């Protein structure tokens, strides 16, 4: 993950409270890491890799997901 883009979004309060609870019990994770993992997993599960361009993007997203999960 070489380049980062900042995203400002609103989420439901219950989701925020759940996220805060998770972060309190998992000190190696931060909000950015959780969002990166969640978004990349969503895109992997719902993406389309039928064209060469989409396949390349799919592999890049898979790399982001793995790097996010396994960073320490």
PDB file of N, CA and C in Angstrom:
ATOM      1  N   UNK A   1       0.840  -1.171   0.000  1.00  0.00           N
ATOM      2  CA  UNK A   1       0.000   0.000   0.000  1.00  0.00           C
ATOM      3  C   UNK A   1       0.890   1.241   0.000  1.00  0.00           C
ATOM      4  N   UNK A   2       1.171   1.752  -1.153  1.00  0.00           N
ATOM      5  CA  UNK A   2       2.071   2.880  -1.250  1.00  0.00           C
ATOM      6  C   UNK A   2       1.382   4.223  -1.096  1.00  0.00           C
ATOM      7  N   UNK A   3       0.226   4.400  -1.714  1.00  0.00           N
ATOM      8  CA  UNK A   3      -0.475   5.668  -1.702  1.00  0.00           C
ATOM      9  C   UNK A   3      -1.742   5.547  -0.879  1.00  0.00           C
ATOM     10  N   UNK A   4      -2.025   6.555  -0.074  1.00  0.00           N
ATOM     11  CA  UNK A   4      -3.240   6.563   0.734  1.00  0.00           C
ATOM     12  C   UNK A   4      -4.093   7.761   0.364  1.00  0.00           C
ATOM     13  N   UNK A   5      -5.404   7.584   0.456  1.00  0.00           N
ATOM     14  CA  UNK A   5      -6.364   8.643   0.210  1.00  0.00           C
ATOM     15  C   UNK A   5      -7.237   8.744   1.446  1.00  0.00           C
ATOM     16  N   UNK A   6      -7.448   9.934   1.936  1.00  0.00           N
ATOM     17  CA  UNK A   6      -8.268  10.141   3.121  1.00  0.00           C
ATOM     18  C   UNK A   6      -9.742  10.206   2.722  1.00  0.00           C
ATOM     19  N   UNK A   7     -10.593   9.503   3.489  1.00  0.00           N
ATOM     20  CA  UNK A   7     -12.031   9.501   3.231  1.00  0.00           C
ATOM     21  C   UNK A   7     -12.748   9.935   4.504  1.00  0.00           C
ATOM     22  N   UNK A   8     -13.638  10.890   4.357  1.00  0.00           N
ATOM     23  CA  UNK A   8     -14.460  11.340   5.472  1.00  0.00           C
ATOM     24  C   UNK A   8     -15.866  10.818   5.238  1.00  0.00           C
ATOM     25  N   UNK A   9     -16.398  10.064   6.191  1.00  0.00           N
ATOM     26  CA  UNK A   9     -17.732   9.504   6.026  1.00  0.00           C
ATOM     27  C   UNK A   9     -18.456   9.452   7.362  1.00  0.00           C
ATOM     28  N   UNK A  10     -19.756   9.400   7.284  1.00  0.00           N
ATOM     29  CA  UNK A  10     -20.567   9.242   8.479  1.00  0.00           C
ATOM     30  C   UNK A  10     -21.017   7.791   8.564  1.00  0.00           C
ATOM     31  N   UNK A  11     -20.974   7.244   9.783  1.00  0.00           N
ATOM     32  CA  UNK A  11     -21.432   5.877  10.001  1.00  0.00           C
ATOM     33  C   UNK A  11     -22.447   5.887  11.142  1.00  0.00           C
ATOM     34  N   UNK A  12     -23.312   4.890  11.197  1.00  0.00           N
ATOM     35  CA  UNK A  12     -24.273   4.827  12.301  1.00  0.00           C
ATOM     36  C   UNK A  12     -23.559   4.755  13.653  1.00  0.00           C
ATOM     37  N   UNK A  13     -24.178   5.349  14.653  1.00  0.00           N
ATOM     38  CA  UNK A  13     -23.580   5.397  15.982  1.00  0.00           C
ATOM     39  C   UNK A  13     -23.308   4.006  16.534  1.00  0.00           C
ATOM     40  N   UNK A  14     -24.215   3.068  16.308  1.00  0.00           N
ATOM     41  CA  UNK A  14     -24.006   1.709  16.824  1.00  0.00           C
ATOM     42  C   UNK A  14     -22.781   1.063  16.190  1.00  0.00           C
ATOM     43  N   UNK A  15     -22.556   1.335  14.914  1.00  0.00           N
ATOM     44  CA  UNK A  15     -21.368   0.811  14.250  1.00  0.00           C
ATOM     45  C   UNK A  15     -20.111   1.442  14.829  1.00  0.00           C
ATOM     46  N   UNK A  16     -20.160   2.731  15.100  1.00  0.00           N
ATOM     47  CA  UNK A  16     -19.023   3.419  15.703  1.00  0.00           C
ATOM     48  C   UNK A  16     -18.716   2.864  17.096  1.00  0.00           C
ATOM     49  N   UNK A  17     -19.750   2.622  17.886  1.00  0.00           N
ATOM     50  CA  UNK A  17     -19.544   2.070  19.227  1.00  0.00           C
ATOM     51  C   UNK A  17     -18.931   0.678  19.153  1.00  0.00           C
ATOM     52  N   UNK A  18     -19.394  -0.120  18.214  1.00  0.00           N
ATOM     53  CA  UNK A  18     -18.832  -1.457  18.032  1.00  0.00           C
ATOM     54  C   UNK A  18     -17.369  -1.378  17.604  1.00  0.00           C
ATOM     55  N   UNK A  19     -17.071  -0.453  16.704  1.00  0.00           N
ATOM     56  CA  UNK A  19     -15.690  -0.250  16.258  1.00  0.00           C
ATOM     57  C   UNK A  19     -14.806   0.169  17.432  1.00  0.00           C
ATOM     58  N   UNK A  20     -15.280   1.093  18.246  1.00  0.00           N
ATOM     59  CA  UNK A  20     -14.505   1.547  19.399  1.00  0.00           C
ATOM     60  C   UNK A  20     -14.241   0.383  20.361  1.00  0.00           C
ATOM     61  N   UNK A  21     -15.244  -0.452  20.586  1.00  0.00           N
ATOM     62  CA  UNK A  21     -15.055  -1.622  21.447  1.00  0.00           C
ATOM     63  C   UNK A  21     -14.016  -2.570  20.888  1.00  0.00           C
ATOM     64  N   UNK A  22     -14.047  -2.782  19.581  1.00  0.00           N
ATOM     65  CA  UNK A  22     -13.056  -3.656  18.947  1.00  0.00           C
ATOM     66  C   UNK A  22     -11.652  -3.080  19.106  1.00  0.00           C
ATOM     67  N   UNK A  23     -11.517  -1.792  18.845  1.00  0.00           N
ATOM     68  CA  UNK A  23     -10.194  -1.156  18.918  1.00  0.00           C
ATOM     69  C   UNK A  23      -9.632  -1.156  20.333  1.00  0.00           C
ATOM     70  N   UNK A  24     -10.507  -1.062  21.318  1.00  0.00           N
ATOM     71  CA  UNK A  24     -10.051  -1.098  22.718  1.00  0.00           C
ATOM     72  C   UNK A  24      -9.473  -2.465  23.088  1.00  0.00           C
ATOM     73  N   UNK A  25      -9.967  -3.519  22.474  1.00  0.00           N
ATOM     74  CA  UNK A  25      -9.494  -4.868  22.807  1.00  0.00           C
ATOM     75  C   UNK A  25      -8.451  -5.399  21.822  1.00  0.00           C
ATOM     76  N   UNK A  26      -8.157  -4.637  20.772  1.00  0.00           N
ATOM     77  CA  UNK A  26      -7.159  -5.032  19.773  1.00  0.00           C
ATOM     78  C   UNK A  26      -6.213  -3.859  19.518  1.00  0.00           C
ATOM     79  N   UNK A  27      -5.239  -3.653  20.398  1.00  0.00           N
ATOM     80  CA  UNK A  27      -4.374  -2.469  20.309  1.00  0.00           C
ATOM     81  C   UNK A  27      -3.496  -2.407  19.052  1.00  0.00           C
ATOM     82  N   UNK A  28      -3.316  -3.526  18.356  1.00  0.00           N
ATOM     83  CA  UNK A  28      -2.518  -3.504  17.130  1.00  0.00           C
ATOM     84  C   UNK A  28      -3.286  -2.925  15.943  1.00  0.00           C
ATOM     85  N   UNK A  29      -4.581  -2.753  16.097  1.00  0.00           N
ATOM     86  CA  UNK A  29      -5.426  -2.236  15.027  1.00  0.00           C
ATOM     87  C   UNK A  29      -5.780  -0.786  15.305  1.00  0.00           C
ATOM     88  N   UNK A  30      -5.998  -0.014  14.227  1.00  0.00           N
ATOM     89  CA  UNK A  30      -6.527   1.335  14.350  1.00  0.00           C
ATOM     90  C   UNK A  30      -7.687   1.483  13.364  1.00  0.00           C
ATOM     91  N   UNK A  31      -8.367   2.598  13.447  1.00  0.00           N
ATOM     92  CA  UNK A  31      -9.553   2.808  12.620  1.00  0.00           C
ATOM     93  C   UNK A  31      -9.242   2.696  11.132  1.00  0.00           C
ATOM     94  N   UNK A  32      -8.138   3.260  10.690  1.00  0.00           N
ATOM     95  CA  UNK A  32      -7.772   3.206   9.277  1.00  0.00           C
ATOM     96  C   UNK A  32      -7.544   1.769   8.810  1.00  0.00           C
ATOM     97  N   UNK A  33      -6.902   0.985   9.638  1.00  0.00           N
ATOM     98  CA  UNK A  33      -6.630  -0.408   9.280  1.00  0.00           C
ATOM     99  C   UNK A  33      -7.927  -1.210   9.182  1.00  0.00           C
ATOM    100  N   UNK A  34      -8.851  -0.975  10.106  1.00  0.00           N
ATOM    101  CA  UNK A  34     -10.142  -1.674  10.079  1.00  0.00           C
ATOM    102  C   UNK A  34     -10.910  -1.313   8.814  1.00  0.00           C
ATOM    103  N   UNK A  35     -10.976  -0.020   8.492  1.00  0.00           N
ATOM    104  CA  UNK A  35     -11.714   0.391   7.305  1.00  0.00           C
ATOM    105  C   UNK A  35     -11.070  -0.148   6.031  1.00  0.00           C
ATOM    106  N   UNK A  36      -9.765  -0.151   5.969  1.00  0.00           N
ATOM    107  CA  UNK A  36      -9.075  -0.683   4.797  1.00  0.00           C
ATOM    108  C   UNK A  36      -9.359  -2.175   4.619  1.00  0.00           C
ATOM    109  N   UNK A  37      -9.306  -2.923   5.721  1.00  0.00           N
ATOM    110  CA  UNK A  37      -9.589  -4.356   5.650  1.00  0.00           C
ATOM    111  C   UNK A  37     -11.044  -4.607   5.260  1.00  0.00           C
ATOM    112  N   UNK A  38     -11.964  -3.861   5.864  1.00  0.00           N
ATOM    113  CA  UNK A  38     -13.385  -4.064   5.583  1.00  0.00           C
ATOM    114  C   UNK A  38     -13.729  -3.700   4.143  1.00  0.00           C
ATOM    115  N   UNK A  39     -13.231  -2.578   3.667  1.00  0.00           N
ATOM    116  CA  UNK A  39     -13.535  -2.154   2.305  1.00  0.00           C
ATOM    117  C   UNK A  39     -12.919  -3.084   1.274  1.00  0.00           C
ATOM    118  N   UNK A  40     -11.689  -3.488   1.483  1.00  0.00           N
ATOM    119  CA  UNK A  40     -11.061  -4.384   0.509  1.00  0.00           C
ATOM    120  C   UNK A  40     -11.738  -5.750   0.504  1.00  0.00           C
ATOM    121  N   UNK A  41     -12.155  -6.255   1.662  1.00  0.00           N
ATOM    122  CA  UNK A  41     -12.874  -7.529   1.697  1.00  0.00           C
ATOM    123  C   UNK A  41     -14.211  -7.401   0.975  1.00  0.00           C
ATOM    124  N   UNK A  42     -14.931  -6.310   1.190  1.00  0.00           N
ATOM    125  CA  UNK A  42     -16.193  -6.082   0.494  1.00  0.00           C
ATOM    126  C   UNK A  42     -15.978  -6.098  -1.020  1.00  0.00           C
ATOM    127  N   UNK A  43     -14.952  -5.393  -1.496  1.00  0.00           N
ATOM    128  CA  UNK A  43     -14.686  -5.337  -2.930  1.00  0.00           C
ATOM    129  C   UNK A  43     -14.281  -6.699  -3.488  1.00  0.00           C
ATOM    130  N   UNK A  44     -13.534  -7.470  -2.722  1.00  0.00           N
ATOM    131  CA  UNK A  44     -13.168  -8.812  -3.170  1.00  0.00           C
ATOM    132  C   UNK A  44     -14.393  -9.705  -3.289  1.00  0.00           C
ATOM    133  N   UNK A  45     -15.296  -9.604  -2.335  1.00  0.00           N
ATOM    134  CA  UNK A  45     -16.479 -10.452  -2.329  1.00  0.00           C
ATOM    135  C   UNK A  45     -17.509 -10.038  -3.367  1.00  0.00           C
ATOM    136  N   UNK A  46     -17.523  -8.772  -3.742  1.00  0.00           N
ATOM    137  CA  UNK A  46     -18.564  -8.262  -4.629  1.00  0.00           C
ATOM    138  C   UNK A  46     -18.037  -7.770  -5.964  1.00  0.00           C
ATOM    139  N   UNK A  47     -16.740  -7.888  -6.178  1.00  0.00           N
ATOM    140  CA  UNK A  47     -16.150  -7.400  -7.409  1.00  0.00           C
ATOM    141  C   UNK A  47     -16.296  -8.381  -8.555  1.00  0.00           C
ATOM    142  N   UNK A  48     -15.851  -7.936  -9.706  1.00  0.00           N
ATOM    143  CA  UNK A  48     -15.925  -8.728 -10.924  1.00  0.00           C
ATOM    144  C   UNK A  48     -14.524  -8.792 -11.513  1.00  0.00           C
ATOM    145  N   UNK A  49     -14.040  -9.974 -11.766  1.00  0.00           N
ATOM    146  CA  UNK A  49     -12.689 -10.099 -12.334  1.00  0.00           C
ATOM    147  C   UNK A  49     -12.737 -10.789 -13.691  1.00  0.00           C
ATOM    148  N   UNK A  50     -13.789 -10.510 -14.471  1.00  0.00           N
ATOM    149  CA  UNK A  50     -13.976 -11.177 -15.763  1.00  0.00           C
ATOM    150  C   UNK A  50     -13.174 -10.561 -16.899  1.00  0.00           C
ATOM    151  N   UNK A  51     -12.757  -9.315 -16.774  1.00  0.00           N
ATOM    152  CA  UNK A  51     -11.971  -8.677 -17.823  1.00  0.00           C
ATOM    153  C   UNK A  51     -10.528  -8.540 -17.340  1.00  0.00           C
ATOM    154  N   UNK A  52      -9.588  -8.373 -18.248  1.00  0.00           N
ATOM    155  CA  UNK A  52      -8.187  -8.203 -17.825  1.00  0.00           C
ATOM    156  C   UNK A  52      -7.997  -6.997 -16.899  1.00  0.00           C
ATOM    157  N   UNK A  53      -8.688  -5.887 -17.180  1.00  0.00           N
ATOM    158  CA  UNK A  53      -8.559  -4.701 -16.334  1.00  0.00           C
ATOM    159  C   UNK A  53      -9.121  -4.972 -14.943  1.00  0.00           C
ATOM    160  N   UNK A  54     -10.286  -5.601 -14.896  1.00  0.00           N
ATOM    161  CA  UNK A  54     -10.908  -5.916 -13.609  1.00  0.00           C
ATOM    162  C   UNK A  54     -10.082  -6.944 -12.854  1.00  0.00           C
ATOM    163  N   UNK A  55      -9.483  -7.866 -13.566  1.00  0.00           N
ATOM    164  CA  UNK A  55      -8.644  -8.882 -12.929  1.00  0.00           C
ATOM    165  C   UNK A  55      -7.430  -8.245 -12.264  1.00  0.00           C
ATOM    166  N   UNK A  56      -6.836  -7.272 -12.934  1.00  0.00           N
ATOM    167  CA  UNK A  56      -5.683  -6.568 -12.360  1.00  0.00           C
ATOM    168  C   UNK A  56      -6.088  -5.818 -11.097  1.00  0.00           C
ATOM    169  N   UNK A  57      -7.222  -5.129 -11.147  1.00  0.00           N
ATOM    170  CA  UNK A  57      -7.722  -4.409  -9.976  1.00  0.00           C
ATOM    171  C   UNK A  57      -8.026  -5.372  -8.848  1.00  0.00           C
ATOM    172  N   UNK A  58      -8.634  -6.505  -9.180  1.00  0.00           N
ATOM    173  CA  UNK A  58      -8.976  -7.517  -8.185  1.00  0.00           C
ATOM    174  C   UNK A  58      -7.719  -7.978  -7.449  1.00  0.00           C
ATOM    175  N   UNK A  59      -6.653  -8.232  -8.189  1.00  0.00           N
ATOM    176  CA  UNK A  59      -5.397  -8.676  -7.573  1.00  0.00           C
ATOM    177  C   UNK A  59      -4.780  -7.577  -6.704  1.00  0.00           C
ATOM    178  N   UNK A  60      -4.900  -6.332  -7.128  1.00  0.00           N
ATOM    179  CA  UNK A  60      -4.386  -5.224  -6.321  1.00  0.00           C
ATOM    180  C   UNK A  60      -5.167  -5.092  -5.020  1.00  0.00           C
ATOM    181  N   UNK A  61      -6.491  -5.248  -5.102  1.00  0.00           N
ATOM    182  CA  UNK A  61      -7.330  -5.176  -3.903  1.00  0.00           C
ATOM    183  C   UNK A  61      -7.012  -6.343  -2.977  1.00  0.00           C
ATOM    184  N   UNK A  62      -6.787  -7.523  -3.547  1.00  0.00           N
ATOM    185  CA  UNK A  62      -6.423  -8.693  -2.740  1.00  0.00           C
ATOM    186  C   UNK A  62      -5.111  -8.446  -2.005  1.00  0.00           C
ATOM    187  N   UNK A  63      -4.173  -7.800  -2.666  1.00  0.00           N
ATOM    188  CA  UNK A  63      -2.888  -7.486  -2.037  1.00  0.00           C
ATOM    189  C   UNK A  63      -3.085  -6.513  -0.873  1.00  0.00           C
ATOM    190  N   UNK A  64      -3.919  -5.487  -1.067  1.00  0.00           N
ATOM    191  CA  UNK A  64      -4.205  -4.532   0.009  1.00  0.00           C
ATOM    192  C   UNK A  64      -4.829  -5.262   1.191  1.00  0.00           C
ATOM    193  N   UNK A  65      -5.773  -6.144   0.916  1.00  0.00           N
ATOM    194  CA  UNK A  65      -6.438  -6.891   1.985  1.00  0.00           C
ATOM    195  C   UNK A  65      -5.430  -7.725   2.776  1.00  0.00           C
ATOM    196  N   UNK A  66      -4.583  -8.461   2.093  1.00  0.00           N
ATOM    197  CA  UNK A  66      -3.597  -9.296   2.786  1.00  0.00           C
ATOM    198  C   UNK A  66      -2.603  -8.458   3.566  1.00  0.00           C
ATOM    199  N   UNK A  67      -2.125  -7.374   2.977  1.00  0.00           N
ATOM    200  CA  UNK A  67      -1.176  -6.518   3.683  1.00  0.00           C
ATOM    201  C   UNK A  67      -1.811  -5.908   4.935  1.00  0.00           C
ATOM    202  N   UNK A  68      -3.085  -5.536   4.824  1.00  0.00           N
ATOM    203  CA  UNK A  68      -3.781  -4.951   5.970  1.00  0.00           C
ATOM    204  C   UNK A  68      -3.938  -5.957   7.089  1.00  0.00           C
ATOM    205  N   UNK A  69      -4.305  -7.182   6.747  1.00  0.00           N
ATOM    206  CA  UNK A  69      -4.509  -8.205   7.772  1.00  0.00           C
ATOM    207  C   UNK A  69      -3.226  -8.608   8.472  1.00  0.00           C
ATOM    208  N   UNK A  70      -2.146  -8.706   7.716  1.00  0.00           N
ATOM    209  CA  UNK A  70      -0.935  -9.284   8.275  1.00  0.00           C
ATOM    210  C   UNK A  70       0.116  -8.284   8.714  1.00  0.00           C
ATOM    211  N   UNK A  71      -0.176  -6.986   8.637  1.00  0.00           N
ATOM    212  CA  UNK A  71       0.787  -6.012   9.170  1.00  0.00           C
ATOM    213  C   UNK A  71       0.773  -6.101  10.679  1.00  0.00           C
ATOM    214  N   UNK A  72       1.863  -5.762  11.284  1.00  0.00           N
ATOM    215  CA  UNK A  72       1.921  -5.848  12.755  1.00  0.00           C
ATOM    216  C   UNK A  72       2.076  -4.505  13.391  1.00  0.00           C
TER     217      UNK A  72
END
